[in-house]
Amino acid sequence: MIRPRSIGAASLALLLGGCQSYQSIFSDAAVEVRQFNTLFVIFLAVCAIMYVAVIAMLIGSLVRRRRAGEANVVEAGRHHQSDPLMQTGLIGWGSVVLVGLTLLAIASFFADRSMARAATNEKLSITLTANQWWWDVTYNSADASKTLRTANELHLPVNVPVRIQLKSNDVIHSFWVPSLAGKQDLIPGRETDISITPREVGIYRGQCAEFCGTQHAHMALSVDVEPYDQFLKWWQQQLRPAAAPTTPLTLAGYNFVMSRQCSSCHAISGTTASSHFGPDLTHFASRRSIAAGTLPMTTGNVYGWVEDPQSAKPGNHMPTIGLEPDQLHAVVAYLESLK
Ligand SMILES: [Cu+2]
């Protein structure tokens, strides 16, 4: 039998679990989320005060009306607005609501201006394009040789303002990393943006927050906030072309990938595979997960994914090719060499 105390403890554990900074709106890991939280506290406090004041006035009016007794009985055909007690109540309620809404408007205005100032101070520009159901990530640079493309993973330097331009290739999605900033929609044919200035090194989880099809729940991305020198090291490493095959097995995998359907959807820098219909695979094995956060990056999961991608993520656009066992070993060996 489940006791109420057990349910309460489980609920508390879930609540506290949700408060971990990995994926939590109560985080303090970025300037933007701090601004949102400050605004949230102001809204909560003002609305609570308005609620208590209105309820107090309502109760006060009822008590006064009862005390007034027969003397305040409204005559037949007389409008309520002409009742002095009702007029006083309406003026009181109106004043509370007016003052409250004015305070909220002022708080919103200053929070909005503060975020807009942060957006004009960007030091890093990223273009994030949403697809059903994965994230295409491009690190922009005036020097084309420094432009970098990856997928389902963001790396951000700590304390550096970043502007993320948001696009969609198909339907409306929504970019949301609860620990770092608010939500922003990605709309086909329109470019939106969001700014993030991370304050704390760590790994955070992002998630599409707008229902975008059957695999919407499997459209996550990880965000690594790193010290600046570590971020630069990652960038340099990611700019390198894919590792060339060094063993007969990885060479067989390379040949299969280049000669079969894989290369018609995926790009691998330094090879003839250059399609961006699917995620860029240049440094596939350096990522934390497969298929936009669907599976952790393990050898077993790579086998399972390549052999039958429809099993783990039904409806995704990667077809089941039907590999022979030796082909599967070779392709997995080649993919795992892409670090
Ligand atoms: Cu979605």
PDB file of C-alpha atoms in Angstrom, residues 45-232:
ATOM      1  CA  ALA A  45       5.048  39.121  -5.692  1.00  0.00           C
ATOM      2  CA  VAL A  46       2.915  41.789  -7.415  1.00  0.00           C
ATOM      3  CA  CYS A  47       0.220  39.285  -8.416  1.00  0.00           C
ATOM      4  CA  ALA A  48       0.174  37.830  -4.893  1.00  0.00           C
ATOM      5  CA  ILE A  49      -0.226  41.312  -3.377  1.00  0.00           C
ATOM      6  CA  MET A  50      -2.984  42.162  -5.900  1.00  0.00           C
ATOM      7  CA  TYR A  51      -4.772  38.908  -5.130  1.00  0.00           C
ATOM      8  CA  VAL A  52      -4.625  39.378  -1.362  1.00  0.00           C
ATOM      9  CA  ALA A  53      -5.700  43.046  -1.634  1.00  0.00           C
ATOM     10  CA  VAL A  54      -8.663  42.278  -3.900  1.00  0.00           C
ATOM     11  CA  ILE A  55      -9.825  39.399  -1.699  1.00  0.00           C
ATOM     12  CA  ALA A  56      -9.450  41.600   1.423  1.00  0.00           C
ATOM     13  CA  MET A  57     -11.546  44.341  -0.179  1.00  0.00           C
ATOM     14  CA  LEU A  58     -14.134  41.825  -1.281  1.00  0.00           C
ATOM     15  CA  ILE A  59     -14.452  40.441   2.230  1.00  0.00           C
ATOM     16  CA  GLY A  60     -14.505  43.995   3.650  1.00  0.00           C
ATOM     17  CA  SER A  61     -17.334  44.971   1.303  1.00  0.00           C
ATOM     18  CA  LEU A  62     -19.368  41.915   2.237  1.00  0.00           C
ATOM     19  CA  VAL A  63     -18.903  42.576   5.953  1.00  0.00           C
ATOM     20  CA  ARG A  64     -19.838  46.246   5.597  1.00  0.00           C
ATOM     21  CA  ARG A  65     -22.862  45.360   3.524  1.00  0.00           C
ATOM     22  CA  ARG A  66     -24.070  42.900   6.128  1.00  0.00           C
ATOM     23  CA  ARG A  67     -23.599  45.476   8.898  1.00  0.00           C
ATOM     24  CA  ALA A  68     -25.490  48.094   6.932  1.00  0.00           C
ATOM     25  CA  GLY A  69     -28.519  45.783   7.081  1.00  0.00           C
ATOM     26  CA  GLU A  70     -31.841  46.913   5.797  1.00  0.00           C
ATOM     27  CA  ALA A  71     -30.691  50.486   5.327  1.00  0.00           C
ATOM     28  CA  ASN A  72     -28.636  49.498   2.285  1.00  0.00           C
ATOM     29  CA  VAL A  73     -31.147  47.260   0.588  1.00  0.00           C
ATOM     30  CA  VAL A  74     -31.182  48.238  -3.026  1.00  0.00           C
ATOM     31  CA  GLU A  75     -34.558  49.440  -4.149  1.00  0.00           C
ATOM     32  CA  ALA A  76     -36.223  47.628  -6.991  1.00  0.00           C
ATOM     33  CA  GLY A  77     -35.043  49.032 -10.328  1.00  0.00           C
ATOM     34  CA  ARG A  78     -32.067  50.881  -8.831  1.00  0.00           C
ATOM     35  CA  HIS A  79     -28.649  50.193 -10.370  1.00  0.00           C
ATOM     36  CA  HIS A  80     -25.880  48.701  -8.217  1.00  0.00           C
ATOM     37  CA  GLN A  81     -23.422  51.348  -9.374  1.00  0.00           C
ATOM     38  CA  SER A  82     -25.289  53.952  -7.369  1.00  0.00           C
ATOM     39  CA  ASP A  83     -24.646  52.005  -4.153  1.00  0.00           C
ATOM     40  CA  PRO A  84     -21.933  53.970  -2.257  1.00  0.00           C
ATOM     41  CA  LEU A  85     -20.403  50.804  -0.829  1.00  0.00           C
ATOM     42  CA  MET A  86     -20.201  49.216  -4.260  1.00  0.00           C
ATOM     43  CA  GLN A  87     -18.660  52.383  -5.703  1.00  0.00           C
ATOM     44  CA  THR A  88     -15.981  52.398  -2.992  1.00  0.00           C
ATOM     45  CA  GLY A  89     -15.198  48.745  -3.677  1.00  0.00           C
ATOM     46  CA  LEU A  90     -14.926  49.260  -7.423  1.00  0.00           C
ATOM     47  CA  ILE A  91     -12.611  52.238  -6.989  1.00  0.00           C
ATOM     48  CA  GLY A  92     -10.439  50.234  -4.565  1.00  0.00           C
ATOM     49  CA  TRP A  93     -10.241  47.194  -6.837  1.00  0.00           C
ATOM     50  CA  GLY A  94      -9.586  49.329  -9.880  1.00  0.00           C
ATOM     51  CA  SER A  95      -6.762  51.161  -8.090  1.00  0.00           C
ATOM     52  CA  VAL A  96      -5.090  47.912  -6.991  1.00  0.00           C
ATOM     53  CA  VAL A  97      -5.281  46.428 -10.494  1.00  0.00           C
ATOM     54  CA  LEU A  98      -4.055  49.647 -12.129  1.00  0.00           C
ATOM     55  CA  VAL A  99      -1.061  50.009  -9.790  1.00  0.00           C
ATOM     56  CA  GLY A 100      -0.221  46.299 -10.131  1.00  0.00           C
ATOM     57  CA  LEU A 101      -0.374  46.280 -13.919  1.00  0.00           C
ATOM     58  CA  THR A 102       1.708  49.465 -14.081  1.00  0.00           C
ATOM     59  CA  LEU A 103       4.399  47.872 -11.908  1.00  0.00           C
ATOM     60  CA  LEU A 104       4.418  44.742 -14.081  1.00  0.00           C
ATOM     61  CA  ALA A 105       4.661  46.818 -17.268  1.00  0.00           C
ATOM     62  CA  ILE A 106       7.623  48.775 -15.855  1.00  0.00           C
ATOM     63  CA  ALA A 107       9.381  45.563 -14.736  1.00  0.00           C
ATOM     64  CA  SER A 108       8.809  43.956 -18.161  1.00  0.00           C
ATOM     65  CA  PHE A 109      10.121  47.038 -19.946  1.00  0.00           C
ATOM     66  CA  PHE A 110      13.379  47.132 -17.984  1.00  0.00           C
ATOM     67  CA  ALA A 111      13.913  43.364 -18.294  1.00  0.00           C
ATOM     68  CA  ASP A 112      13.327  43.596 -22.046  1.00  0.00           C
ATOM     69  CA  ARG A 113      15.766  46.517 -22.420  1.00  0.00           C
ATOM     70  CA  SER A 114      18.362  44.663 -20.374  1.00  0.00           C
ATOM     71  CA  MET A 115      18.110  41.608 -22.643  1.00  0.00           C
ATOM     72  CA  ALA A 116      18.219  43.767 -25.753  1.00  0.00           C
ATOM     73  CA  ARG A 117      21.458  45.380 -24.506  1.00  0.00           C
ATOM     74  CA  ALA A 118      22.989  41.934 -24.045  1.00  0.00           C
ATOM     75  CA  ALA A 119      21.927  40.996 -27.598  1.00  0.00           C
ATOM     76  CA  THR A 120      23.852  43.919 -29.128  1.00  0.00           C
ATOM     77  CA  ASN A 121      27.060  42.870 -27.423  1.00  0.00           C
ATOM     78  CA  GLU A 122      27.542  39.490 -29.031  1.00  0.00           C
ATOM     79  CA  LYS A 123      31.021  38.012 -29.287  1.00  0.00           C
ATOM     80  CA  LEU A 124      30.056  34.745 -30.922  1.00  0.00           C
ATOM     81  CA  SER A 125      27.459  34.048 -33.599  1.00  0.00           C
ATOM     82  CA  ILE A 126      25.813  30.670 -34.096  1.00  0.00           C
ATOM     83  CA  THR A 127      23.097  29.636 -36.526  1.00  0.00           C
ATOM     84  CA  LEU A 128      20.842  26.897 -35.230  1.00  0.00           C
ATOM     85  CA  THR A 129      18.524  25.293 -37.774  1.00  0.00           C
ATOM     86  CA  ALA A 130      15.771  22.992 -36.581  1.00  0.00           C
ATOM     87  CA  ASN A 131      14.755  19.934 -38.565  1.00  0.00           C
ATOM     88  CA  GLN A 132      12.371  17.088 -37.811  1.00  0.00           C
ATOM     89  CA  TRP A 133      13.914  15.930 -35.425  1.00  0.00           C
ATOM     90  CA  TRP A 134      17.454  17.198 -34.973  1.00  0.00           C
ATOM     91  CA  TRP A 135      19.460  20.427 -34.689  1.00  0.00           C
ATOM     92  CA  ASP A 136      21.887  21.647 -37.354  1.00  0.00           C
ATOM     93  CA  VAL A 137      24.521  23.889 -35.745  1.00  0.00           C
ATOM     94  CA  THR A 138      26.802  26.324 -37.596  1.00  0.00           C
ATOM     95  CA  TYR A 139      29.422  28.445 -35.845  1.00  0.00           C
ATOM     96  CA  ASN A 140      29.714  31.575 -37.991  1.00  0.00           C
ATOM     97  CA  SER A 141      32.989  33.332 -38.669  1.00  0.00           C
ATOM     98  CA  ALA A 142      34.069  36.143 -41.002  1.00  0.00           C
ATOM     99  CA  ASP A 143      36.901  33.800 -41.959  1.00  0.00           C
ATOM    100  CA  ALA A 144      35.202  31.002 -43.934  1.00  0.00           C
ATOM    101  CA  SER A 145      37.950  28.555 -42.943  1.00  0.00           C
ATOM    102  CA  LYS A 146      36.852  28.976 -39.308  1.00  0.00           C
ATOM    103  CA  THR A 147      33.173  28.324 -39.973  1.00  0.00           C
ATOM    104  CA  LEU A 148      32.200  25.107 -38.302  1.00  0.00           C
ATOM    105  CA  ARG A 149      29.217  22.792 -38.696  1.00  0.00           C
ATOM    106  CA  THR A 150      28.070  20.192 -36.213  1.00  0.00           C
ATOM    107  CA  ALA A 151      24.800  18.763 -34.919  1.00  0.00           C
ATOM    108  CA  ASN A 152      22.714  18.325 -31.788  1.00  0.00           C
ATOM    109  CA  GLU A 153      25.359  19.879 -29.565  1.00  0.00           C
ATOM    110  CA  LEU A 154      26.341  23.407 -28.593  1.00  0.00           C
ATOM    111  CA  HIS A 155      29.625  24.391 -27.005  1.00  0.00           C
ATOM    112  CA  LEU A 156      29.649  27.861 -25.453  1.00  0.00           C
ATOM    113  CA  PRO A 157      32.488  29.753 -23.771  1.00  0.00           C
ATOM    114  CA  VAL A 158      31.646  30.921 -20.262  1.00  0.00           C
ATOM    115  CA  ASN A 159      31.045  34.681 -19.754  1.00  0.00           C
ATOM    116  CA  VAL A 160      30.947  35.359 -23.498  1.00  0.00           C
ATOM    117  CA  PRO A 161      27.722  36.841 -24.971  1.00  0.00           C
ATOM    118  CA  VAL A 162      26.475  34.568 -27.748  1.00  0.00           C
ATOM    119  CA  ARG A 163      23.790  35.360 -30.302  1.00  0.00           C
ATOM    120  CA  ILE A 164      22.024  32.326 -31.723  1.00  0.00           C
ATOM    121  CA  GLN A 165      20.147  32.890 -34.969  1.00  0.00           C
ATOM    122  CA  LEU A 166      17.249  30.478 -35.218  1.00  0.00           C
ATOM    123  CA  LYS A 167      15.810  28.966 -38.406  1.00  0.00           C
ATOM    124  CA  SER A 168      13.594  26.055 -39.320  1.00  0.00           C
ATOM    125  CA  ASN A 169      13.652  23.844 -42.395  1.00  0.00           C
ATOM    126  CA  ASP A 170      10.197  22.365 -41.960  1.00  0.00           C
ATOM    127  CA  VAL A 171       7.708  23.180 -39.197  1.00  0.00           C
ATOM    128  CA  ILE A 172       7.661  25.443 -36.150  1.00  0.00           C
ATOM    129  CA  HIS A 173      10.024  24.306 -33.391  1.00  0.00           C
ATOM    130  CA  SER A 174      11.077  26.032 -30.193  1.00  0.00           C
ATOM    131  CA  PHE A 175      14.584  26.341 -28.771  1.00  0.00           C
ATOM    132  CA  TRP A 176      14.678  26.013 -25.002  1.00  0.00           C
ATOM    133  CA  VAL A 177      17.589  25.447 -22.658  1.00  0.00           C
ATOM    134  CA  PRO A 178      15.786  26.026 -19.328  1.00  0.00           C
ATOM    135  CA  SER A 179      18.991  26.455 -17.318  1.00  0.00           C
ATOM    136  CA  LEU A 180      20.284  29.233 -19.570  1.00  0.00           C
ATOM    137  CA  ALA A 181      17.486  31.267 -21.165  1.00  0.00           C
ATOM    138  CA  GLY A 182      13.827  31.455 -22.146  1.00  0.00           C
ATOM    139  CA  LYS A 183      12.138  29.888 -25.142  1.00  0.00           C
ATOM    140  CA  GLN A 184      12.316  31.164 -28.687  1.00  0.00           C
ATOM    141  CA  ASP A 185      10.407  29.766 -31.648  1.00  0.00           C
ATOM    142  CA  LEU A 186      12.073  28.669 -34.896  1.00  0.00           C
ATOM    143  CA  ILE A 187       9.680  29.504 -37.725  1.00  0.00           C
ATOM    144  CA  PRO A 188       9.998  28.401 -41.376  1.00  0.00           C
ATOM    145  CA  GLY A 189      10.769  31.378 -43.633  1.00  0.00           C
ATOM    146  CA  ARG A 190      11.536  33.711 -40.755  1.00  0.00           C
ATOM    147  CA  GLU A 191      14.699  34.283 -38.739  1.00  0.00           C
ATOM    148  CA  THR A 192      14.504  34.764 -34.996  1.00  0.00           C
ATOM    149  CA  ASP A 193      17.296  34.941 -32.454  1.00  0.00           C
ATOM    150  CA  ILE A 194      18.130  34.531 -28.805  1.00  0.00           C
ATOM    151  CA  SER A 195      21.091  35.685 -26.716  1.00  0.00           C
ATOM    152  CA  ILE A 196      22.835  33.682 -24.040  1.00  0.00           C
ATOM    153  CA  THR A 197      25.660  34.769 -21.759  1.00  0.00           C
ATOM    154  CA  PRO A 198      26.561  31.676 -19.723  1.00  0.00           C
ATOM    155  CA  ARG A 199      27.928  32.321 -16.238  1.00  0.00           C
ATOM    156  CA  GLU A 200      28.659  28.819 -14.996  1.00  0.00           C
ATOM    157  CA  VAL A 201      30.683  26.026 -16.560  1.00  0.00           C
ATOM    158  CA  GLY A 202      28.629  22.863 -16.921  1.00  0.00           C
ATOM    159  CA  ILE A 203      26.545  20.633 -19.153  1.00  0.00           C
ATOM    160  CA  TYR A 204      22.952  21.638 -19.759  1.00  0.00           C
ATOM    161  CA  ARG A 205      20.096  20.048 -21.635  1.00  0.00           C
ATOM    162  CA  GLY A 206      18.046  21.780 -24.295  1.00  0.00           C
ATOM    163  CA  GLN A 207      14.785  20.535 -25.741  1.00  0.00           C
ATOM    164  CA  CYS A 208      12.416  21.470 -28.542  1.00  0.00           C
ATOM    165  CA  ALA A 209       9.512  23.069 -26.706  1.00  0.00           C
ATOM    166  CA  GLU A 210       6.939  23.225 -29.519  1.00  0.00           C
ATOM    167  CA  PHE A 211       5.206  20.047 -30.652  1.00  0.00           C
ATOM    168  CA  CYS A 212       6.698  19.370 -34.088  1.00  0.00           C
ATOM    169  CA  GLY A 213       5.678  15.825 -34.969  1.00  0.00           C
ATOM    170  CA  THR A 214       5.857  12.284 -33.719  1.00  0.00           C
ATOM    171  CA  GLN A 215       9.457  12.463 -32.488  1.00  0.00           C
ATOM    172  CA  HIS A 216       9.206  15.917 -30.890  1.00  0.00           C
ATOM    173  CA  ALA A 217      10.144  14.412 -27.509  1.00  0.00           C
ATOM    174  CA  HIS A 218      13.357  13.046 -29.071  1.00  0.00           C
ATOM    175  CA  MET A 219      14.614  16.433 -30.204  1.00  0.00           C
ATOM    176  CA  ALA A 220      17.072  17.421 -27.523  1.00  0.00           C
ATOM    177  CA  LEU A 221      20.522  18.972 -27.617  1.00  0.00           C
ATOM    178  CA  SER A 222      23.299  19.228 -25.080  1.00  0.00           C
ATOM    179  CA  VAL A 223      25.004  22.501 -24.243  1.00  0.00           C
ATOM    180  CA  ASP A 224      28.556  22.386 -22.915  1.00  0.00           C
ATOM    181  CA  VAL A 225      29.597  25.630 -21.234  1.00  0.00           C
ATOM    182  CA  GLU A 226      33.381  25.622 -21.021  1.00  0.00           C
ATOM    183  CA  PRO A 227      36.270  27.897 -20.048  1.00  0.00           C
ATOM    184  CA  TYR A 228      37.315  29.995 -23.055  1.00  0.00           C
ATOM    185  CA  ASP A 229      40.610  28.183 -23.725  1.00  0.00           C
ATOM    186  CA  GLN A 230      38.851  24.821 -23.620  1.00  0.00           C
ATOM    187  CA  PHE A 231      36.184  26.120 -26.025  1.00  0.00           C
ATOM    188  CA  LEU A 232      38.886  27.281 -28.458  1.00  0.00           C
TER     189      LEU A 232
END
